[in-house]
Coordinates of C-alpha atoms and ligand atoms in Angstrom, one line a residue:
Chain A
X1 CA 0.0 0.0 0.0
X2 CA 0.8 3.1 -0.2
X3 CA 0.1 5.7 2.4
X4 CA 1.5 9.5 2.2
X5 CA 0.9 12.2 5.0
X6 CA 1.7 15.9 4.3
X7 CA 1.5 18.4 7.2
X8 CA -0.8 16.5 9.2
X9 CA -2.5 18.5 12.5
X10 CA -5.1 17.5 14.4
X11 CA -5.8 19.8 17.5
X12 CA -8.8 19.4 19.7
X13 CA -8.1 22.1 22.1
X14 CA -5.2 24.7 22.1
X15 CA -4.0 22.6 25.0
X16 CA -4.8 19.2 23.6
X17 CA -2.3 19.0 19.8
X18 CA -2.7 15.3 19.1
X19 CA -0.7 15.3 16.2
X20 CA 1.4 18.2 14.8
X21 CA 2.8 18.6 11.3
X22 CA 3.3 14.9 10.2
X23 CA 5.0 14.1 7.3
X24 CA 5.5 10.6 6.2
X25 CA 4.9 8.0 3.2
X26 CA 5.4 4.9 3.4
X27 CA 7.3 2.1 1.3
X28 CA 5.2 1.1 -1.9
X29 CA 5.6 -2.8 -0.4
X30 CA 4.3 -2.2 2.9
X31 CA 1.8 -4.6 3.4
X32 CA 1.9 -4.1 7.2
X33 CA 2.1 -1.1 8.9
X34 CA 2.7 -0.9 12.9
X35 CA 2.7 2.2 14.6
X36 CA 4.3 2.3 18.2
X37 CA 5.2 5.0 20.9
X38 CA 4.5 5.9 24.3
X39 CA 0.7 6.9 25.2
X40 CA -0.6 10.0 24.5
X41 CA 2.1 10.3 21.3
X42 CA -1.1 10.6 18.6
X43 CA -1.2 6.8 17.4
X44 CA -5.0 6.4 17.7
X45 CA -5.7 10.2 16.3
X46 CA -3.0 9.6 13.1
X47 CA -5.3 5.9 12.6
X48 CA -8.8 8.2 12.7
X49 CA -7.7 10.0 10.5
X50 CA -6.2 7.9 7.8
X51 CA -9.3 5.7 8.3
X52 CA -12.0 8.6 7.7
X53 CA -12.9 8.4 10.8
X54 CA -12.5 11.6 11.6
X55 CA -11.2 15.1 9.7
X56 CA -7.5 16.3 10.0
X57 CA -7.7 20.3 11.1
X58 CA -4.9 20.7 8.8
X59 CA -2.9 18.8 6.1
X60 CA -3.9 16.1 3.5
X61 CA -4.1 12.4 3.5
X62 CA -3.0 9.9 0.2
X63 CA -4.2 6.7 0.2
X64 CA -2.3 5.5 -3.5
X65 CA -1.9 8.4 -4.6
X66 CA -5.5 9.5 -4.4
X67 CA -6.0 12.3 -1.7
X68 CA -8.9 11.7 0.9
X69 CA -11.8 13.8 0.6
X70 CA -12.8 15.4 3.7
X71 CA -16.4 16.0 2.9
X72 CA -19.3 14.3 4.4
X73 CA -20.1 11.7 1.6
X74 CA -17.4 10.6 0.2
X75 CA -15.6 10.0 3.3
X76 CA -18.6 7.7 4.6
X77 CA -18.4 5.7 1.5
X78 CA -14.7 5.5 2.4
X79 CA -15.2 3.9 5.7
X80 CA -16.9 1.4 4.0
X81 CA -14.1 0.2 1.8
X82 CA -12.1 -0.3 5.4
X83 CA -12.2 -2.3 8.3
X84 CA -12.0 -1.4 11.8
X85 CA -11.7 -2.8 15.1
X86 CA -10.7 -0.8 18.4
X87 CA -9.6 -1.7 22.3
X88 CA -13.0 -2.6 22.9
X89 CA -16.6 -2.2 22.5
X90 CA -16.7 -2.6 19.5
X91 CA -19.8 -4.8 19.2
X92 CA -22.9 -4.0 20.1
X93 CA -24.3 -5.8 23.0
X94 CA -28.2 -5.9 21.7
X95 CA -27.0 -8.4 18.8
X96 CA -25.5 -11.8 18.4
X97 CA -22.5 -12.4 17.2
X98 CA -24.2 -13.3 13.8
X99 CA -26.3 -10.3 13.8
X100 CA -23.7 -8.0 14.4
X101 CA -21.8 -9.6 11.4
X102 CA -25.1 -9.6 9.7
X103 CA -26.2 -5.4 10.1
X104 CA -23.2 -4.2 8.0
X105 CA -23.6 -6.7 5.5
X106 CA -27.7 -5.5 4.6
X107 CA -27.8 -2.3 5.8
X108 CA -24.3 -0.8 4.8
X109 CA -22.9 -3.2 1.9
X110 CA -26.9 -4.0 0.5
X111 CA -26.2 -7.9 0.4
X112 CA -29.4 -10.7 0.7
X113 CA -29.6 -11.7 4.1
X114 CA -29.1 -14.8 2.3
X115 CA -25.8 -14.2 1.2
X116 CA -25.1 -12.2 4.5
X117 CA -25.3 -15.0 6.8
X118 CA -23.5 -17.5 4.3
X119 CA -20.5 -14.7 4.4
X120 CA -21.0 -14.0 8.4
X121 CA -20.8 -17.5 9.4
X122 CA -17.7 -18.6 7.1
X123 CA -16.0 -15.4 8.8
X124 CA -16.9 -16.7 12.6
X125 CA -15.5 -20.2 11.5
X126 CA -12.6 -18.9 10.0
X127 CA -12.3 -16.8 13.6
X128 CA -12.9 -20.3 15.3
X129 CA -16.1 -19.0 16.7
X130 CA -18.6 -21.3 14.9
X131 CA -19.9 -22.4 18.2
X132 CA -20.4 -18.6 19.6
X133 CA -22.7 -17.3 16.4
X134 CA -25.9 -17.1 18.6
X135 CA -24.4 -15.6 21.6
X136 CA -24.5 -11.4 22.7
X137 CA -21.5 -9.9 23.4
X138 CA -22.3 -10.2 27.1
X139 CA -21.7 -13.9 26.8
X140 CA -18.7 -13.9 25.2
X141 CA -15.4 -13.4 26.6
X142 CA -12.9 -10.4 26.0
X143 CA -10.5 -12.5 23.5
X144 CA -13.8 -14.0 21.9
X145 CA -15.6 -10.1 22.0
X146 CA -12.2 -9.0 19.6
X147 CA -12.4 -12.1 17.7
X148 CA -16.0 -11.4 16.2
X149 CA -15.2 -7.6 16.0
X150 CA -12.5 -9.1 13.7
X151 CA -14.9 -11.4 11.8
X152 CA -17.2 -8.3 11.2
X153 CA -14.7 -6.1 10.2
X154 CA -13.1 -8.5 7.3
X155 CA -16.5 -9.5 6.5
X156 CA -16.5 -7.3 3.6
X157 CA -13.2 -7.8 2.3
X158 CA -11.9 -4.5 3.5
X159 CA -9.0 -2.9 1.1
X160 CA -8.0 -1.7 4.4
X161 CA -8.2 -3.3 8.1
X162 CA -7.2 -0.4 10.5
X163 CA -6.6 -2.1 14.3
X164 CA -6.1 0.4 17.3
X165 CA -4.2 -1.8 20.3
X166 CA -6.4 -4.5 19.5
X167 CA -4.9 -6.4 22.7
X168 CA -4.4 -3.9 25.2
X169 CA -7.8 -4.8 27.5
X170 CA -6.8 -8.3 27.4
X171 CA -5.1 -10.8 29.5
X172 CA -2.3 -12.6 28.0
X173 CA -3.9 -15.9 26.8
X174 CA -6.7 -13.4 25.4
X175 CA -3.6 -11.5 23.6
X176 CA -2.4 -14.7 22.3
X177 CA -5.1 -16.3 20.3
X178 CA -6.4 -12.7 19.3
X179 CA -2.8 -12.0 18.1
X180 CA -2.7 -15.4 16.1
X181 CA -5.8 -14.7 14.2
X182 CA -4.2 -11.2 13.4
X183 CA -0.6 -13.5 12.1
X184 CA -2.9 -15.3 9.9
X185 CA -4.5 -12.0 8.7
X186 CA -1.3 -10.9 7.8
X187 CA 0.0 -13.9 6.2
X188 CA -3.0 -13.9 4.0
X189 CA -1.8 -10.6 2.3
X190 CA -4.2 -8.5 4.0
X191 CA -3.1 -4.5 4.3
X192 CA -3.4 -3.8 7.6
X193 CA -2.2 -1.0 9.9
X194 CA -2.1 -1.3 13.6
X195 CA -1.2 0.2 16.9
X196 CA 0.3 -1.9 19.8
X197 CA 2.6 -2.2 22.8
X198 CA 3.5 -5.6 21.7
X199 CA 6.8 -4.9 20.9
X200 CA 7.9 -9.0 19.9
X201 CA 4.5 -8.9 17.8
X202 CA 5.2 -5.4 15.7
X203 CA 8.5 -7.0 15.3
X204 CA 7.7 -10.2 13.8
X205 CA 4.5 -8.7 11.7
X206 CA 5.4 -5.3 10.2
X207 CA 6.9 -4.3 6.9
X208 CA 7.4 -1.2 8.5
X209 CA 7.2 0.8 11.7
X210 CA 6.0 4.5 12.1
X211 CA 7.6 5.9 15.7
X212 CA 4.9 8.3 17.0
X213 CA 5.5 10.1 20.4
X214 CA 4.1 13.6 21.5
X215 CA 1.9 14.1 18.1
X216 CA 5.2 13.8 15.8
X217 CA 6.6 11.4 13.7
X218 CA 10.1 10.5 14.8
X219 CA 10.8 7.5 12.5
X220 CA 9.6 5.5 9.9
X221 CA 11.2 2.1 9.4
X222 CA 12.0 -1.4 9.1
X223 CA 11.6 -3.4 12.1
X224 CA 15.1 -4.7 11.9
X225 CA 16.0 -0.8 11.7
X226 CA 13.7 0.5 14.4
X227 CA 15.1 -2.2 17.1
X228 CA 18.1 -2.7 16.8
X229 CA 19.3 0.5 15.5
X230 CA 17.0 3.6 16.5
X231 CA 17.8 6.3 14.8
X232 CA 16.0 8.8 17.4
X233 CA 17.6 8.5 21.2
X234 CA 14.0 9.3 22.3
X235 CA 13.2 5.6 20.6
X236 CA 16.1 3.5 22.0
X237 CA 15.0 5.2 25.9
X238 CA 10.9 4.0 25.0
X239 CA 12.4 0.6 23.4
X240 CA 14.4 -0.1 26.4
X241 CA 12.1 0.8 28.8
X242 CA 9.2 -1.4 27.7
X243 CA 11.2 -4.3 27.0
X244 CA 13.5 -4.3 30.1
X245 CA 10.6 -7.2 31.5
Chain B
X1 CA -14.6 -4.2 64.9
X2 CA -16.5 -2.7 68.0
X3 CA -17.3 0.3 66.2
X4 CA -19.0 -1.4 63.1
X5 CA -20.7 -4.3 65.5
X6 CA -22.5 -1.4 67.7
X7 CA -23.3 0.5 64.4
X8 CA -24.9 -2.4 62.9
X9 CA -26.8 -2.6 66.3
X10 CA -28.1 0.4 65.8
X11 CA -28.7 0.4 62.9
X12 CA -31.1 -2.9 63.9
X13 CA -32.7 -1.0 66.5
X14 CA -33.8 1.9 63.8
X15 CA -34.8 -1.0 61.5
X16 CA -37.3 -2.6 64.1
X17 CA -38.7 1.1 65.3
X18 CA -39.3 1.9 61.5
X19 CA -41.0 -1.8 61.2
X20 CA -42.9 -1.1 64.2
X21 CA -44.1 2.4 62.7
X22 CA -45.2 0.6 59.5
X23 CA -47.0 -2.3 61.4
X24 CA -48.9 0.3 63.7
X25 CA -50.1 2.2 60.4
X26 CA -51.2 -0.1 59.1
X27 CA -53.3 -1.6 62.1
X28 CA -54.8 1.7 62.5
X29 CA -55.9 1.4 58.5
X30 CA -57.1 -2.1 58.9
X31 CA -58.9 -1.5 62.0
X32 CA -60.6 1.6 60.5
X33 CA -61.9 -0.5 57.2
X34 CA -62.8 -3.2 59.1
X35 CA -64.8 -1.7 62.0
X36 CA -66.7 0.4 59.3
X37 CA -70.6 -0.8 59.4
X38 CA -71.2 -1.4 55.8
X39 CA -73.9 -0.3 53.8
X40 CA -72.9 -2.0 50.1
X41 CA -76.7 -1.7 49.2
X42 CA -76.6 2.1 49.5
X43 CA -74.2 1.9 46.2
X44 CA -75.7 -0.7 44.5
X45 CA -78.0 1.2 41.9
X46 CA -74.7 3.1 41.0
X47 CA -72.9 0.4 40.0
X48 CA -73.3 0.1 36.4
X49 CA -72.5 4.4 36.2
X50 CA -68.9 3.8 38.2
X51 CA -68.3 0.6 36.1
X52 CA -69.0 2.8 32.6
X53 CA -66.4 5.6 34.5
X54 CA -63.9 2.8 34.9
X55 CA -64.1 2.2 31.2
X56 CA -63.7 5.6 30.1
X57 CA -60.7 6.2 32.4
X58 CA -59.3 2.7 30.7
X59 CA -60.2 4.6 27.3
X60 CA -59.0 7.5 27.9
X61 CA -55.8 6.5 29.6
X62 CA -55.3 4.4 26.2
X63 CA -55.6 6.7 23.6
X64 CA -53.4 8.8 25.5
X65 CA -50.7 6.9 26.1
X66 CA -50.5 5.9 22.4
X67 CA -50.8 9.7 21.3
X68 CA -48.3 10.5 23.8
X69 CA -46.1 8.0 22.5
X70 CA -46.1 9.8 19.4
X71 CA -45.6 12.8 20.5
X72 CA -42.8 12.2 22.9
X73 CA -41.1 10.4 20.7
X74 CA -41.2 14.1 17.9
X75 CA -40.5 16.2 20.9
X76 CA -37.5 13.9 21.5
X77 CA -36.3 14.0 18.3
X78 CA -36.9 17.8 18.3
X79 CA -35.0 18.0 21.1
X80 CA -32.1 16.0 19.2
X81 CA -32.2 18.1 16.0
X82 CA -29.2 19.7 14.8
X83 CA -31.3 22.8 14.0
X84 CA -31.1 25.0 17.0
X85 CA -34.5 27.0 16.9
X86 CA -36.3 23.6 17.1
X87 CA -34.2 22.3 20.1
X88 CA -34.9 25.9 21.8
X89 CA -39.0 25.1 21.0
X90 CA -39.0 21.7 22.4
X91 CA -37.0 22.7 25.8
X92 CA -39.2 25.7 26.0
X93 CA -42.3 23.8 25.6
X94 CA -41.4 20.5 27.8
X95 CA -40.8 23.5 30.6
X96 CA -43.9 25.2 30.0
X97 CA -45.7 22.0 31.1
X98 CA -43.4 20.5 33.6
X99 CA -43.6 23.9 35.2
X100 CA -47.0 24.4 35.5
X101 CA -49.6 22.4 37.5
X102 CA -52.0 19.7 35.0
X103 CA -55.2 21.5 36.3
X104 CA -54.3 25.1 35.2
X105 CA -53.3 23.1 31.7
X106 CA -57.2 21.3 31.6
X107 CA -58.7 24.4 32.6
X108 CA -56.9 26.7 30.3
X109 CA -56.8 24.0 27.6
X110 CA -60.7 23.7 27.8
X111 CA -62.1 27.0 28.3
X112 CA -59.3 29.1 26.5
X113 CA -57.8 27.5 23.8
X114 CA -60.6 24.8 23.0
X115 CA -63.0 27.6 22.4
X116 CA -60.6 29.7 20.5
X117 CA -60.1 26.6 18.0
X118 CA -64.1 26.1 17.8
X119 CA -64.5 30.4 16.9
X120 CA -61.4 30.0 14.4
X121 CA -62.9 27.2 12.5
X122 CA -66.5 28.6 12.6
X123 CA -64.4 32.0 10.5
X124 CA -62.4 29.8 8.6
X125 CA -65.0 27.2 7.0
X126 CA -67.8 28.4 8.5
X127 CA -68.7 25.3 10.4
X128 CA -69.9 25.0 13.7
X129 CA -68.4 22.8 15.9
X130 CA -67.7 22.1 19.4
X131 CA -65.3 19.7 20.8
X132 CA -66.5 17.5 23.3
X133 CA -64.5 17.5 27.0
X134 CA -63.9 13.8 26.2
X135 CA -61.3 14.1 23.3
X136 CA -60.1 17.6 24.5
X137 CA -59.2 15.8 28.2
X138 CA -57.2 13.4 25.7
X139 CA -55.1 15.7 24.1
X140 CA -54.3 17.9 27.0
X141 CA -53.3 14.7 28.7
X142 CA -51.4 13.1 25.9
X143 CA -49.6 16.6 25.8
X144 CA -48.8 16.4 29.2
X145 CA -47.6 13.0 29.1
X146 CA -45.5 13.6 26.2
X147 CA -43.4 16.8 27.8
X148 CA -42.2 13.9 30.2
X149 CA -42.3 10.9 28.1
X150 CA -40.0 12.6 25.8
X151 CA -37.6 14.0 29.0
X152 CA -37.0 10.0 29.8
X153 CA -36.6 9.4 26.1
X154 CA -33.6 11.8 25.6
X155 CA -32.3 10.6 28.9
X156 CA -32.2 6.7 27.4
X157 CA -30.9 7.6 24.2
X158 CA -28.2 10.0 25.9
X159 CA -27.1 6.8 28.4
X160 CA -26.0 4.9 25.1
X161 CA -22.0 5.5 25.3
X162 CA -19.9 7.2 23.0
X163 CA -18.3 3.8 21.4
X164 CA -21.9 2.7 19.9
X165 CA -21.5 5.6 17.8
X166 CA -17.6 5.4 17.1
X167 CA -18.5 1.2 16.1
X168 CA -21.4 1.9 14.2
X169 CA -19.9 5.2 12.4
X170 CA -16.8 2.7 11.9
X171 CA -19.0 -0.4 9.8
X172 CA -20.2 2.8 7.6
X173 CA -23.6 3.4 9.3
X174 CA -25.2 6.6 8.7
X175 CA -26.3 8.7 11.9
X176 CA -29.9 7.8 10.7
X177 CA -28.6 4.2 10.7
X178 CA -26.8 4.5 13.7
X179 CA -30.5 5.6 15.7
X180 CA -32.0 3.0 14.2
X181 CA -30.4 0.1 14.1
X182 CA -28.0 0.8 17.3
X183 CA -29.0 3.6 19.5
X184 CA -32.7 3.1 19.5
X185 CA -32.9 -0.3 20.1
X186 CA -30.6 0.0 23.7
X187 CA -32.3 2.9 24.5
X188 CA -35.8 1.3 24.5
X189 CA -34.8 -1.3 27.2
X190 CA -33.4 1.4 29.7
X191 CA -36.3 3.6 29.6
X192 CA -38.9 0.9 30.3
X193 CA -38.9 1.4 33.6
X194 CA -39.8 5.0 33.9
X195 CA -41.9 4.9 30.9
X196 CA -44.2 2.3 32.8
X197 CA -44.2 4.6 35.7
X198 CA -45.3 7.7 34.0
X199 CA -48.1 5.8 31.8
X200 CA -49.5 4.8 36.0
X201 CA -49.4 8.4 36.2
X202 CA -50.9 9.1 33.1
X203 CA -54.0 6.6 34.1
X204 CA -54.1 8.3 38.3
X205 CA -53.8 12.0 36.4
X206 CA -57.4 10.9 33.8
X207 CA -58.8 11.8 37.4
X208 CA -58.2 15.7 37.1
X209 CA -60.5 15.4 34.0
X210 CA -63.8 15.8 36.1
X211 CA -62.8 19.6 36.4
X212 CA -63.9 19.6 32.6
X213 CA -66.9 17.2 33.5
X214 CA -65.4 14.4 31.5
X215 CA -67.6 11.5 32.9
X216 CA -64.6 9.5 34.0
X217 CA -64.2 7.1 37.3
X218 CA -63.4 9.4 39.9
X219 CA -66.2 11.5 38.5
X220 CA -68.4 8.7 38.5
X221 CA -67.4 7.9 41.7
X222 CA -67.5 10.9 43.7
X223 CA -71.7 11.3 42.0
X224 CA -72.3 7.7 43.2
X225 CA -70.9 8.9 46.5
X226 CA -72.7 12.2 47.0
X227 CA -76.4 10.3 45.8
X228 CA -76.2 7.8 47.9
X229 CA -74.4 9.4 50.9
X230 CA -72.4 6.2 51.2
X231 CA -68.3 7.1 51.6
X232 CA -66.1 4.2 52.2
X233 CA -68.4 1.9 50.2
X234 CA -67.5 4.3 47.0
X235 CA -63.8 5.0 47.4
X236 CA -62.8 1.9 48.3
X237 CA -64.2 0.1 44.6
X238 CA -62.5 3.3 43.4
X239 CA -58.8 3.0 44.9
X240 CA -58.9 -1.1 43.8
X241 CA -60.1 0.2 40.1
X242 CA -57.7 2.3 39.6
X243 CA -55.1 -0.1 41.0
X244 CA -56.6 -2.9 38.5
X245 CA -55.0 -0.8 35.7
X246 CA -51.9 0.4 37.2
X247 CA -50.6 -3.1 38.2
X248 CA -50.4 -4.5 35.1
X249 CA -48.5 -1.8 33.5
X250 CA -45.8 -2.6 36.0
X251 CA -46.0 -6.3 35.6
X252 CA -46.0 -6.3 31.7
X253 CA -43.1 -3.8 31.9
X254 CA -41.3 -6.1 34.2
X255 CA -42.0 -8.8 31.3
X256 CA -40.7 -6.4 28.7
X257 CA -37.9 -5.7 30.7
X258 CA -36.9 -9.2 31.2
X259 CA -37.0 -10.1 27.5
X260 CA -35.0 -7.7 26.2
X261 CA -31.9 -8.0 29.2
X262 CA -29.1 -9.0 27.5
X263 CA -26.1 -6.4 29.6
X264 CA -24.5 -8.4 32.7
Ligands
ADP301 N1 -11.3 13.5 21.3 C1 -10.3 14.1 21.8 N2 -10.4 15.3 22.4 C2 -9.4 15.9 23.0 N3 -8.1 15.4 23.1 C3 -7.9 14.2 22.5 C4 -9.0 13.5 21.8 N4 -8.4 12.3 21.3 C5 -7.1 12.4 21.7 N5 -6.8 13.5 22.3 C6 -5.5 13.9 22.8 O1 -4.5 13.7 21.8 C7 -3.3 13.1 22.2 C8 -3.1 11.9 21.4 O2 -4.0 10.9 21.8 P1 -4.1 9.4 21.1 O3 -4.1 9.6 19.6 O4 -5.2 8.7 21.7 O5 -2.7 8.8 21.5 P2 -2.3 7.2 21.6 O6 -3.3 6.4 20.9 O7 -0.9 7.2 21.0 O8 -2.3 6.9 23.1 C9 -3.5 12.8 23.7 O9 -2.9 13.9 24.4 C10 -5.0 12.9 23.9 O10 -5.3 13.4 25.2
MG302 MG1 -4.6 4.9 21.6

């Protein structure tokens, strides 16, 4: 894919600049992009924006080559070429796991409910959650919860699957079989970007890794690059802190 | 240790004086039923009017709570509305009535406003027509009703969190999708409760319609009453009739409730 950023702001409040100025592009074989940094540094605000989910107060996004429009419609229909799936609730606890696969499907994409549920419950088997289809989100546990959110959000062969800290609110045998299903995601070609703090994870997944601390890019790079040979002090101090245990 | 065991005690003491309190009440209400020399006979020949108020409050209380439905659920969406002018008209209005007593709104609904309709249509077309106290009780209830219904509305559709809308704008769903498919269907669970509460209001509040000579149960009642110069032998029928109505609501909202839990 290939991803280009020119003078990038987004500022809520004059006291609250989640990202300022970012400049970036990635490499035209990037299938997997993995941005890291410290909390607060603008990774959740920079995936918003590239994934229309919200409107940069300054700057332009290029997604190949084509520059995002910011207005109203086109940027809804945008969404709908991407996928999506955040920390947490994501689903929505009134449906089943079927039925939240299901309401994109009709009511965004326009497919038969026929055709919806053939799609939806090929997706939950392919998530290992044939089993689960009928169940609300209530029943379901927090690896499980991410695990349909995932189903949903690949259900309609997304160009794009954008993942914000998909793991963080779970516990690590959670983290583990959501982060397999993501490996397999990867594998199978899928573009994906994503934000984590699983350092061993961005490692082994990413083509390439965007450094974001206090609303700035401060590197974009290979993983071998970014590791073991930080270009940025400010990135060795954040590596060595977070992987010290 | 000490401290908690001696206020636990106390609190035990307060717990039995309260019981006490409660048991003595309601001895004193027993006692005064039961000692009562009955005259059920005395009512008798009004049976069949109190029975035909009962029906009309059940009417009444029907119709209104459907029309109120209606228009709590505009008002809400008034209240919603990106459009400030119509948000302004809606608070204004849901203040107007929750500020001012139901009996001022009958009165003033019947013999201000009902009248001036009747003398603007005569002008207008020329016809003659006078509404009867009957449908104009309705709609001064179901406007009542609705400055509420719609208060609890908002407040339901306000207590759905901020990441329904982030999920549902991030599958592609239009705001209008977002209410409809997501938003609206949470919403309706949470404000079963208060909704079931304020349509037991709706039914007690059909009683201010006598003012208006709206031939409703209490109405019936209290003619039945001052005829036969019976009391206890009225009220009584009357407090269980109106109770006949009011317990289901809260049962079948229990019901409703229960079918659409899902949240643990
Ligand atoms: N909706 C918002 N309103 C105000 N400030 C926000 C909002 N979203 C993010 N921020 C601020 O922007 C900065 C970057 O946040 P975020 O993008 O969430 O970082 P990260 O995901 O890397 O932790 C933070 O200081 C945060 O407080
Ligand atoms: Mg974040």
């Amino acid at each position: 894919m290939n991803i280009e950023v020119r003078d990038l702001s987004k500022i809520y409040a004059p006291s609250s600049v989640a990202l300022q100025d970012v400049n970036f592009a990635t490499a035209a074989d990037t299938q997997v992009l993995v941005f890291i940094g410290p909390s607060g540094g603008g990774k959740s605000t920079l995936l918003r924006l590239l994934g229309g989910l919200e409107s940069p107060t300054t700057g332009e996004i290029f997604h190949d080559h084509t520059q995002l429009d910011q207005r109203t419609a086109p940027l809804r229909s945008f969404r709908q070429k991407n996928g999506f799936l955040f920390q947490q609730f994501n689903l929505f606890p009134h449906l089943t796991a079927l039925e939240n696969i299901l309401l994109p499907l009709v009511e965004v994409h326009g497919q038969t409910s026929a055709n919806a549920e053939k799609t939806a419950l090929a997706g939950l088997d392919r998530f290992g959650l044939a089993d689960h289809s009928e169940k609300r989100p209530g029943e379901l546990s927090g690896g499980q919860q991410q695990r349909v959110g995932l189903a949903r959000a690949m259900a309609h062969e997304p160009e794009l699957l954008i993942l914000d800290e998909p793991t963080s609110a779970l516990d690590p045998e959670m983290k583990a079989e959501v982060l397999e299903v993501i490996e397999e995601l990867c594998e199978s070609g899928q573009r994906i970007i994503f934000s984590t703090h699983e350092m061993g994870f961005a490692k082994a997944a990413a083509d390439e890794v965007l450094f974001l601390a206090e609303g700035t890019v401060l590197a974009t790079a290979t993983p071998k690059e970014i590791f073991e040979n930080p270009s940025d002090p400010r990135i060795a101090t954040f590596l060595e802190r977070v992987m010290k245990w | 240790m000490n401290g908690s065991s001696s206020t636990s005690s106390k609190f035990a003491f307060v717990s039995w004086i309260v019981g006490f309190s409660i048991l003595g009440f309601l001895y004193f209400l027993f006692w005064t039923l039961a000692s009562h020399d009955y005259n059920w006979k005395a009512i008798q020949p009004y049976q069949s009017n109190m029975l035909k108020g009962w029906g009309m409050t059940l009417l009444i209380s029907a119709i209104a709570a459907g029309i109120s439905i209606l228009l709590g659920a505009i008002l809400t969406a008034a209240q919603l509305a990106s459009v400030k002018m119509t948000r302004l008209l809606a608070r204004g209005y849901i203040e107007l009535i929750r500020g001012t007593p139901l009996i001022t709104q009958i009165v003033i609904g019947y013999y201000v406003f009902s009248v001036a309709l009747e003398e603007k249509i005569l002008i207008l077309f020329s016809v003659r027509v006078e509404f009867a106290p009957f449908w104009v009780g309705i709609v001064i209830l179901s406007a009542f009703s609705a400055a509420y219904l719609s208060e609890i509305f908002r407040g339901g559709i306000e207590s759905i969190g901020k990441t329904q809308w982030e999920s549902g704008r991030a599958i592609g769903l239009s705001d209008f999708q977002i209410y409809r498919f997501v938003v609206i269907p949470q919403a309706i669970r949470r404000v079963l409760p208060a909704s079931a509460g304020l349509f037991a209001d709706l039914v007690k509040n059909s009683s201010l319609l006598y003012i208006i000579a709206v031939h409703e149960f209490f109405m019936q009642t209290r003619g039945a009453v001052a005829n036969s110069y019976a009391s206890i032998e009225g009220y009584i029928p009357l407090a269980i009739g109106y109770l006949i109505i009011t317990l289901p609501i809260s049962l079948i909202s229990r019901k409703l409730e229960a079918r659409f839990k899902y949240e643990h």
